[in-house]
CSV table of C-alpha atoms and ligand atoms in Angstrom, one decimal:
chain,number,residue,atom,x,y,z
A,26,MET,CA,-8.0,30.0,-8.5
A,27,ARG,CA,-10.2,30.0,-11.6
A,28,TYR,CA,-12.1,27.0,-12.8
A,29,ASN,CA,-10.3,25.2,-15.5
A,30,PRO,CA,-12.5,22.8,-17.5
A,31,LYS,CA,-9.5,20.9,-18.9
A,32,ALA,CA,-8.1,20.0,-15.4
A,33,LYS,CA,-9.8,17.4,-13.2
A,34,THR,CA,-9.7,17.9,-9.5
A,35,VAL,CA,-10.7,15.3,-6.9
A,36,LEU,CA,-11.3,15.4,-3.1
A,37,ALA,CA,-10.2,12.0,-1.8
A,38,LEU,CA,-10.8,10.3,1.6
A,39,GLU,CA,-8.9,7.3,3.0
A,40,THR,CA,-10.0,5.5,6.2
A,41,SER,CA,-9.4,1.8,5.5
A,42,CYS,CA,-7.2,1.1,8.5
A,43,ASP,CA,-5.4,3.4,11.0
A,44,GLU,CA,-4.8,6.6,9.1
A,45,SER,CA,-7.5,9.2,8.6
A,46,ALA,CA,-6.5,11.0,5.4
A,47,VAL,CA,-7.9,13.6,3.1
A,48,ALA,CA,-6.3,15.0,-0.1
A,49,VAL,CA,-7.1,17.2,-3.1
A,50,VAL,CA,-5.4,16.1,-6.3
A,51,ARG,CA,-5.5,17.4,-9.8
A,52,PHE,CA,-4.8,16.0,-13.2
A,53,GLU,CA,-3.7,18.4,-15.9
A,54,GLN,CA,-1.7,18.0,-19.1
A,55,GLY,CA,-0.9,14.4,-18.3
A,56,ARG,CA,0.4,15.1,-14.8
A,57,VAL,CA,-0.9,14.6,-11.3
A,58,SER,CA,-0.4,17.4,-8.8
A,59,LEU,CA,-1.1,17.6,-5.2
A,60,LEU,CA,-3.1,20.6,-3.9
A,61,ALA,CA,-3.6,19.4,-0.3
A,62,ASN,CA,-2.5,16.3,1.7
A,63,CYS,CA,-3.7,15.9,5.3
A,64,ILE,CA,-3.1,12.9,7.5
A,65,ALA,CA,-4.0,12.2,11.1
A,66,SER,CA,-2.3,9.1,12.2
A,67,GLN,CA,-4.0,7.0,14.9
A,68,ILE,CA,-0.8,4.9,15.4
A,69,GLU,CA,-0.2,6.2,19.0
A,70,GLU,CA,-3.7,5.1,20.1
A,71,HIS,CA,-3.3,1.6,18.6
A,72,ALA,CA,0.3,1.1,19.8
A,73,LYS,CA,-0.9,0.9,23.4
A,74,TRP,CA,-2.7,-2.3,22.3
A,75,GLY,CA,0.1,-3.7,20.2
A,76,GLY,CA,-2.0,-3.5,16.9
A,77,VAL,CA,-5.0,-1.9,15.3
A,78,VAL,CA,-8.2,-2.1,17.3
A,79,PRO,CA,-11.1,-1.9,14.8
A,80,GLU,CA,-13.6,-0.1,17.1
A,81,ILE,CA,-11.1,2.5,18.1
A,82,ALA,CA,-10.2,3.1,14.4
A,83,SER,CA,-13.8,3.7,13.4
A,84,ARG,CA,-14.4,6.1,16.3
A,85,LEU,CA,-11.2,8.1,15.7
A,86,HIS,CA,-12.0,8.4,11.9
A,87,LEU,CA,-15.5,9.7,12.8
A,88,GLU,CA,-14.0,12.3,15.2
A,89,THR,CA,-11.2,13.4,12.8
A,90,LEU,CA,-12.5,13.3,9.3
A,91,PRO,CA,-14.7,16.4,9.2
A,92,HIS,CA,-11.8,18.6,10.4
A,93,LEU,CA,-9.4,17.0,7.9
A,94,VAL,CA,-11.9,17.7,5.0
A,95,GLY,CA,-12.1,21.4,6.1
A,96,GLU,CA,-8.3,21.6,6.4
A,97,ALA,CA,-7.7,20.0,3.0
A,98,MET,CA,-10.2,22.1,1.2
A,99,ALA,CA,-8.8,25.3,2.7
A,100,GLU,CA,-5.2,24.2,1.9
A,101,SER,CA,-6.1,23.4,-1.7
A,102,GLY,CA,-7.7,26.9,-2.3
A,103,GLN,CA,-10.6,25.1,-4.1
A,104,SER,CA,-14.3,25.4,-3.6
A,105,PHE,CA,-16.6,22.4,-3.9
A,106,GLN,CA,-17.9,23.9,-7.2
A,107,GLU,CA,-14.4,23.6,-8.7
A,108,LEU,CA,-14.2,19.9,-7.9
A,109,SER,CA,-14.8,17.2,-10.5
A,110,ALA,CA,-15.6,14.4,-8.1
A,111,VAL,CA,-15.3,13.1,-4.5
A,112,ALA,CA,-13.6,9.7,-4.0
A,113,ALA,CA,-13.2,7.4,-0.9
A,114,THR,CA,-11.7,4.0,-0.3
A,115,VAL,CA,-14.5,1.3,-0.2
A,116,THR,CA,-12.5,-1.9,-0.1
A,117,PRO,CA,-10.5,-3.8,1.2
A,118,GLY,CA,-10.1,-2.9,4.9
A,119,LEU,CA,-11.8,-2.7,8.3
A,120,ALA,CA,-15.6,-2.5,7.5
A,121,GLY,CA,-16.5,0.0,10.2
A,122,ALA,CA,-13.5,2.2,9.3
A,123,LEU,CA,-14.2,2.1,5.5
A,124,LEU,CA,-17.8,3.0,6.3
A,125,VAL,CA,-16.9,6.3,7.9
A,126,GLY,CA,-14.9,7.5,4.8
A,127,SER,CA,-17.4,6.2,2.3
A,128,VAL,CA,-20.5,7.7,4.0
A,129,THR,CA,-18.6,11.0,4.5
A,130,GLY,CA,-17.5,11.1,0.9
A,131,ARG,CA,-20.9,10.1,-0.5
A,132,THR,CA,-22.6,12.8,1.6
A,133,LEU,CA,-20.3,15.5,0.4
A,134,ALA,CA,-20.7,14.4,-3.2
A,135,HIS,CA,-24.5,14.4,-2.8
A,136,LEU,CA,-24.6,17.8,-1.1
A,137,HIS,CA,-22.5,19.4,-3.8
A,138,SER,CA,-24.0,17.5,-6.8
A,139,LEU,CA,-20.7,15.8,-7.6
A,140,PRO,CA,-20.0,12.3,-8.8
A,141,PHE,CA,-18.8,9.8,-6.1
A,142,LEU,CA,-16.1,7.2,-6.9
A,143,GLY,CA,-15.6,4.3,-4.5
A,144,VAL,CA,-11.9,3.3,-4.9
A,145,HIS,CA,-10.1,0.0,-4.3
A,146,HIS,CA,-7.4,0.6,-1.7
A,147,LEU,CA,-4.8,-1.5,-3.6
A,148,GLU,CA,-5.5,0.5,-6.8
A,149,GLY,CA,-4.7,3.5,-4.7
A,150,HIS,CA,-1.3,2.0,-3.7
A,151,LEU,CA,-0.6,1.1,-7.3
A,152,ALA,CA,-1.4,4.7,-8.4
A,153,SER,CA,0.9,6.2,-5.7
A,154,VAL,CA,3.9,5.9,-8.0
A,155,HIS,CA,2.2,8.5,-10.3
A,156,LEU,CA,2.7,11.1,-7.6
A,157,SER,CA,6.4,11.0,-8.3
A,158,LYS,CA,8.2,13.5,-10.4
A,159,THR,CA,8.9,11.0,-13.2
A,160,PRO,CA,6.1,8.4,-13.3
A,161,PRO,CA,6.6,5.1,-15.2
A,162,LYS,CA,5.1,4.3,-18.6
A,163,PHE,CA,2.8,1.3,-19.0
A,164,PRO,CA,3.0,-1.7,-19.0
A,165,TYR,CA,5.0,-2.5,-15.9
A,166,LEU,CA,5.3,-5.0,-13.0
A,167,VAL,CA,4.4,-3.7,-9.5
A,168,LEU,CA,5.7,-5.2,-6.2
A,169,LEU,CA,3.0,-4.1,-3.7
A,170,VAL,CA,4.3,-4.7,-0.2
A,171,SER,CA,2.0,-3.5,2.7
A,172,GLY,CA,0.7,-4.6,6.0
A,173,GLY,CA,-2.1,-6.6,4.4
A,174,HIS,CA,-0.6,-7.6,1.0
A,175,THR,CA,2.5,-8.8,-0.7
A,176,GLU,CA,1.8,-9.2,-4.4
A,177,LEU,CA,3.3,-9.0,-7.8
A,178,ILE,CA,0.9,-7.3,-10.3
A,179,ARG,CA,1.2,-6.7,-14.0
A,180,VAL,CA,-0.3,-3.3,-14.8
A,181,GLU,CA,-1.4,-2.4,-18.3
A,182,ARG,CA,-2.7,1.0,-19.5
A,183,ASP,CA,-6.5,1.3,-18.8
A,184,CYS,CA,-6.4,0.0,-15.2
A,185,GLN,CA,-6.0,-3.7,-16.3
A,186,PHE,CA,-4.4,-5.7,-13.5
A,187,GLN,CA,-3.1,-9.3,-13.5
A,188,ARG,CA,-1.8,-10.8,-10.2
A,189,LEU,CA,1.2,-13.0,-10.9
A,190,GLY,CA,2.5,-13.6,-7.3
A,191,ARG,CA,1.1,-13.4,-3.8
A,192,SER,CA,1.9,-14.4,-0.2
A,193,HIS,CA,0.3,-17.6,1.0
A,194,ASP,CA,0.3,-16.6,4.6
A,195,ASP,CA,1.5,-13.3,6.3
A,196,ALA,CA,2.1,-10.2,4.2
A,197,ALA,CA,5.6,-8.8,4.5
A,198,GLY,CA,4.4,-5.8,6.6
A,199,GLU,CA,2.6,-8.2,8.9
A,200,ALA,CA,5.8,-10.2,9.3
A,201,PHE,CA,7.7,-7.0,10.3
A,202,ASP,CA,4.9,-6.2,12.8
A,203,LYS,CA,4.9,-9.7,14.4
A,204,VAL,CA,8.7,-10.0,14.6
A,205,ALA,CA,8.9,-6.5,16.1
A,206,ARG,CA,6.5,-7.6,18.8
A,207,LEU,CA,8.6,-10.7,19.4
A,208,LEU,CA,11.6,-8.5,19.9
A,209,GLY,CA,9.7,-6.2,22.2
A,210,LEU,CA,9.5,-3.3,19.8
A,211,THR,CA,6.5,-0.9,19.3
A,212,TYR,CA,3.8,-1.0,16.6
A,213,PRO,CA,4.1,-0.5,13.7
A,214,GLY,CA,7.1,-2.9,13.5
A,215,GLY,CA,8.5,-1.9,10.1
A,216,PRO,CA,10.0,1.4,11.1
A,217,ALA,CA,11.1,0.1,14.5
A,218,ILE,CA,13.0,-2.9,12.9
A,219,GLU,CA,14.5,-0.5,10.3
A,220,LYS,CA,15.8,1.8,13.0
A,221,LEU,CA,17.2,-1.0,15.2
A,222,SER,CA,18.9,-2.7,12.1
A,223,ILE,CA,21.2,0.3,11.6
A,224,ASP,CA,23.5,-1.0,14.3
A,225,GLY,CA,23.1,-4.7,13.4
A,226,ASP,CA,25.0,-7.3,11.3
A,227,PRO,CA,22.6,-8.6,8.7
A,228,LYS,CA,24.7,-11.8,8.3
A,229,SER,CA,24.7,-12.8,12.0
A,230,PHE,CA,21.7,-15.2,11.7
A,231,SER,CA,21.0,-17.6,8.8
A,232,LEU,CA,17.2,-17.4,8.1
A,233,PRO,CA,15.0,-19.2,5.6
A,234,LYS,CA,13.7,-17.6,2.3
A,235,GLY,CA,10.2,-19.1,2.5
A,236,ARG,CA,9.1,-20.9,-0.7
A,237,VAL,CA,5.7,-22.2,-1.6
A,238,SER,CA,5.5,-25.8,-3.0
A,239,ARG,CA,3.4,-26.7,-6.0
A,240,PRO,CA,1.2,-29.8,-5.6
A,241,GLN,CA,2.8,-31.1,-8.8
A,242,GLY,CA,6.3,-30.6,-7.5
A,243,GLY,CA,8.7,-27.6,-7.5
A,244,PHE,CA,7.8,-24.1,-6.3
A,245,TYR,CA,5.5,-21.3,-7.3
A,246,PRO,CA,8.2,-19.0,-8.7
A,247,TYR,CA,6.7,-15.6,-7.7
A,248,ASP,CA,4.8,-16.5,-4.5
A,249,PHE,CA,5.8,-15.7,-1.0
A,250,SER,CA,5.6,-17.3,2.5
A,251,PHE,CA,6.8,-15.5,5.6
A,252,SER,CA,5.4,-17.8,8.3
A,253,GLY,CA,8.5,-20.1,8.3
A,254,LEU,CA,10.7,-17.0,8.7
A,255,LYS,CA,8.6,-15.8,11.6
A,256,THR,CA,8.9,-19.2,13.3
A,257,ALA,CA,12.7,-19.3,12.6
A,258,MET,CA,13.0,-16.0,14.4
A,259,MET,CA,10.9,-17.2,17.3
A,260,ARG,CA,13.2,-20.3,17.6
A,261,GLN,CA,16.3,-18.2,17.6
A,262,VAL,CA,14.9,-16.0,20.4
A,263,GLN,CA,13.8,-19.0,22.4
A,264,ARG,CA,17.2,-20.7,22.0
A,265,LEU,CA,19.1,-17.6,23.1
A,266,GLN,CA,16.8,-17.1,26.1
A,267,SER,CA,17.1,-20.7,27.2
A,268,GLU,CA,20.9,-20.3,27.1
A,269,ASP,CA,20.5,-17.1,29.2
A,270,ILE,CA,22.1,-15.0,26.4
A,271,GLU,CA,21.1,-11.4,26.2
A,272,LEU,CA,19.2,-11.0,22.9
A,273,PRO,CA,21.3,-9.3,20.2
A,274,LEU,CA,18.3,-7.3,19.1
A,275,ALA,CA,20.1,-5.2,16.4
A,276,ASP,CA,21.6,-8.3,14.8
A,277,LEU,CA,18.3,-10.2,14.9
A,278,ALA,CA,16.4,-7.2,13.4
A,279,ALA,CA,19.1,-6.7,10.7
A,280,SER,CA,19.2,-10.4,9.7
A,281,PHE,CA,15.4,-10.5,9.5
A,282,GLN,CA,15.2,-7.3,7.4
A,283,GLU,CA,17.9,-8.5,5.1
A,284,VAL,CA,16.2,-11.8,4.2
A,285,VAL,CA,12.8,-10.2,3.7
A,286,ALA,CA,14.4,-7.7,1.3
A,287,GLU,CA,16.3,-10.4,-0.5
A,288,VAL,CA,13.2,-12.5,-1.1
A,289,LEU,CA,11.2,-9.5,-2.3
A,290,VAL,CA,14.0,-8.3,-4.6
A,291,GLU,CA,14.8,-11.7,-6.1
A,292,ARG,CA,11.2,-12.7,-6.9
A,293,SER,CA,10.3,-9.3,-8.3
A,294,ILE,CA,13.3,-9.2,-10.6
A,295,SER,CA,12.8,-12.8,-12.0
A,296,CYS,CA,9.1,-12.0,-12.6
A,297,THR,CA,9.9,-8.8,-14.4
A,298,LEU,CA,12.4,-10.5,-16.6
A,299,ASP,CA,10.2,-13.6,-17.3
A,300,GLN,CA,7.3,-11.3,-18.3
A,301,GLY,CA,9.6,-9.5,-20.8
A,302,LEU,CA,9.0,-6.2,-19.0
A,303,LYS,CA,11.6,-3.4,-18.7
A,304,THR,CA,10.0,-1.6,-15.8
A,305,LEU,CA,9.5,-2.5,-12.1
A,306,VAL,CA,7.5,-0.4,-9.6
A,307,MET,CA,7.5,-0.7,-5.8
A,308,VAL,CA,4.7,0.6,-3.6
A,309,GLY,CA,3.1,0.1,-0.2
A,310,GLY,CA,4.1,0.7,3.4
A,311,VAL,CA,7.1,-1.7,3.4
A,312,ALA,CA,8.4,0.0,0.2
A,313,ALA,CA,9.4,2.9,2.6
A,314,ASN,CA,12.2,0.6,4.0
A,315,LYS,CA,15.6,2.1,3.2
A,316,ARG,CA,17.5,-1.3,3.0
A,317,LEU,CA,14.8,-2.7,0.6
A,318,ARG,CA,15.0,0.5,-1.6
A,319,GLU,CA,18.8,0.3,-1.7
A,320,MET,CA,18.9,-3.4,-2.6
A,321,MET,CA,16.1,-3.1,-5.2
A,322,LEU,CA,17.9,-0.1,-6.8
A,323,ASP,CA,21.2,-2.1,-7.0
A,324,ARG,CA,19.8,-5.3,-8.4
A,325,THR,CA,17.5,-3.7,-10.9
A,326,SER,CA,20.3,-1.7,-12.3
A,327,ILE,CA,22.5,-4.8,-12.7
A,328,ASN,CA,19.6,-6.5,-14.5
A,329,GLY,CA,18.9,-3.5,-16.9
A,330,ILE,CA,15.4,-2.9,-15.3
A,331,ASP,CA,14.1,0.6,-14.8
A,332,LEU,CA,12.9,1.0,-11.2
A,333,PHE,CA,10.2,3.5,-10.1
A,334,MET,CA,9.4,3.7,-6.4
A,335,ALA,CA,6.5,5.6,-4.8
A,336,PRO,CA,7.8,8.6,-2.9
A,337,LYS,CA,8.4,7.6,0.7
A,338,ALA,CA,5.6,9.9,2.0
A,339,PHE,CA,3.1,8.1,-0.3
A,340,CYS,CA,4.2,4.5,0.5
A,341,THR,CA,2.2,4.2,3.7
A,342,ASP,CA,-1.6,4.8,3.6
A,343,ASN,CA,-2.6,8.3,2.4
A,344,ALA,CA,-5.5,9.9,0.5
A,345,ALA,CA,-3.4,11.4,-2.3
A,346,MET,CA,-3.0,7.9,-3.8
A,347,ILE,CA,-6.8,7.3,-3.6
A,348,GLY,CA,-7.4,10.6,-5.4
A,349,THR,CA,-4.8,9.6,-8.0
A,350,ALA,CA,-6.5,6.3,-8.7
A,351,ALA,CA,-9.8,8.1,-9.0
A,352,LEU,CA,-8.3,10.6,-11.5
A,353,MET,CA,-6.9,7.7,-13.6
A,354,ARG,CA,-10.4,6.2,-13.7
A,355,LEU,CA,-11.8,9.6,-14.7
A,356,GLU,CA,-9.2,9.9,-17.5
A,357,LEU,CA,-10.3,6.5,-18.8
A,358,MET,CA,-14.0,7.2,-18.9
A,359,THR,CA,-16.7,9.4,-17.5
A,360,CYS,CA,-17.6,7.3,-14.5
A,361,SER,CA,-19.0,7.3,-11.0
A,362,SER,CA,-20.1,4.6,-8.5
A,363,SER,CA,-23.6,3.4,-8.0
A,364,ASN,CA,-25.6,5.0,-5.2
A,365,GLN,CA,-26.0,1.5,-3.8
A,366,LEU,CA,-22.3,0.8,-3.5
A,367,GLY,CA,-21.4,-0.1,0.1
A,368,VAL,CA,-18.1,-1.2,1.6
A,369,SER,CA,-16.4,-4.6,1.7
A,370,PRO,CA,-13.5,-6.0,3.9
A,371,ARG,CA,-12.3,-7.9,0.8
A,372,TRP,CA,-12.6,-7.6,-3.0
A,373,PRO,CA,-10.2,-8.8,-5.7
A,374,LEU,CA,-8.2,-6.1,-7.4
A,375,GLU,CA,-8.9,-7.6,-10.8
A,376,GLN,CA,-12.6,-6.9,-10.3
A,377,SER,CA,-12.2,-3.3,-9.3
A,378,HIS,CA,-13.8,-2.0,-12.6
A,379,LEU,CA,-17.1,-3.3,-11.1
A,380,LEU,CA,-17.0,-0.5,-8.6
A,381,TYR,CA,-17.9,1.8,-11.5
A,382,GLN,CA,-20.8,-0.1,-12.9
A,383,SER,CA,-24.5,0.8,-12.5
A,384,LYS,CA,-25.0,-2.4,-10.5
A,385,ALA,CA,-23.0,-2.3,-7.3
A,386,PRO,CA,-21.0,-5.5,-6.5
A,387,PHE,CA,-21.5,-5.0,-2.7
B,26,LIG,O1,0.6,0.4,3.2
B,26,LIG,P1,0.4,0.5,4.7
B,26,LIG,O2,0.5,1.9,5.3
B,26,LIG,O3,-0.9,-0.1,5.1
B,26,LIG,C1,-1.6,-1.2,4.5
B,26,LIG,O4,-2.3,-1.0,3.5
B,26,LIG,O5,-1.3,-2.3,5.1
B,26,LIG,O6,1.5,-0.5,5.3
B,26,LIG,C2,1.7,-0.6,6.7
B,26,LIG,C3,2.8,-1.7,6.9
B,26,LIG,C4,3.0,-2.0,8.3
B,26,LIG,O7,3.0,-3.4,8.4
B,26,LIG,C5,4.3,-1.4,8.7
B,26,LIG,O8,5.1,-2.1,9.6
B,26,LIG,C6,5.0,-1.5,7.3
B,26,LIG,O9,4.0,-1.2,6.4
B,26,LIG,N1,6.1,-0.4,7.2
B,26,LIG,C7,7.4,-0.7,7.0
B,26,LIG,C8,8.1,0.5,7.1
B,26,LIG,N2,7.2,1.5,7.2
B,26,LIG,C9,5.9,0.9,7.3
B,26,LIG,N3,8.0,-1.9,6.9
B,26,LIG,C10,9.4,-1.9,6.8
B,26,LIG,N4,10.1,-0.7,6.8
B,26,LIG,C11,9.5,0.5,6.9
B,26,LIG,N5,10.2,1.6,7.0
B,27,LIG,ZN1,-2.5,0.4,2.5
């Protein structure tokens, strides 16, 4: 493939949690295309322990990443000379895991005299919707639902983000994982609950739609709380067990999934309407959930809102979304991250522009 100066091509690495992922993405004539997408999931290794073990995650990233880079470059048909930049997730996530991707990306960039971009993982999730055939036009509201975050974010052109809603305790994905464990299902809980729910009655248990009280009275309209729901599920299980009743696992799973979907859909729609927006976007691991996708599609269409969802394959962690976020930054300005930029377990999304300034924020 010949070098095309008008197209920008990025090699991207993602290692913030339990997926080692490498992708090559290109931006040309206003569109993002995927030249290679390689993922090595560590889920089986972590499932034995019931959740992600940070030390195991780092070691597996270290073992896998060099092979994935070779595989992705070969699949893309690109040489390093044809790339515009190398990108890697630098925050938020498990520090040791982030370090593996960041150091690998930075080393490759240095070796091939390319700029390095340290990407915010949530900016990656937000960018994942631009990997769909018909991406949305700015401005829009995003419901970001993953294992670590449940947030409503207003996105303007130029990578400007404003958080309007958030969870005060567990993220929706975390609630799926914890409830799955309660029901004796495997990690990750989301897909396990989704599968089990197929044969369940979503109306069999009445469960609370957690709300967050304001100190001055009333509720935060766009905030979430899943800890009460988790406790309610635990009480139901304990009650049934104390009465020696065999757990109706499918009904419990379906009732839980239904109430989580209802809460996410209701608050996303009211926030979109209150903001005077016409477009709602849904991204993140939980956005892969079929029932949530169906319900969101139904209710947005009733309310005259255009819905855009990240393709299912790009809802859970992947490197294509990290590359897409880097391409969007490169479209905005000629930028790279400071040589001093490290990794951080936490960093606010609203401050992600600081990752591209000469003075590294961490
Ligand atoms: O976005 P993601 O891959 O990683 C984070 O950045 O957190 O999200 C992982 C989360 C896990 O909690 C997992 O249980 C949940 O997404 N998840 C799902 C489904 N697939 C993954 N939850 C509900 N339904 C699914 N189909
Ligand atoms: Zn993620």
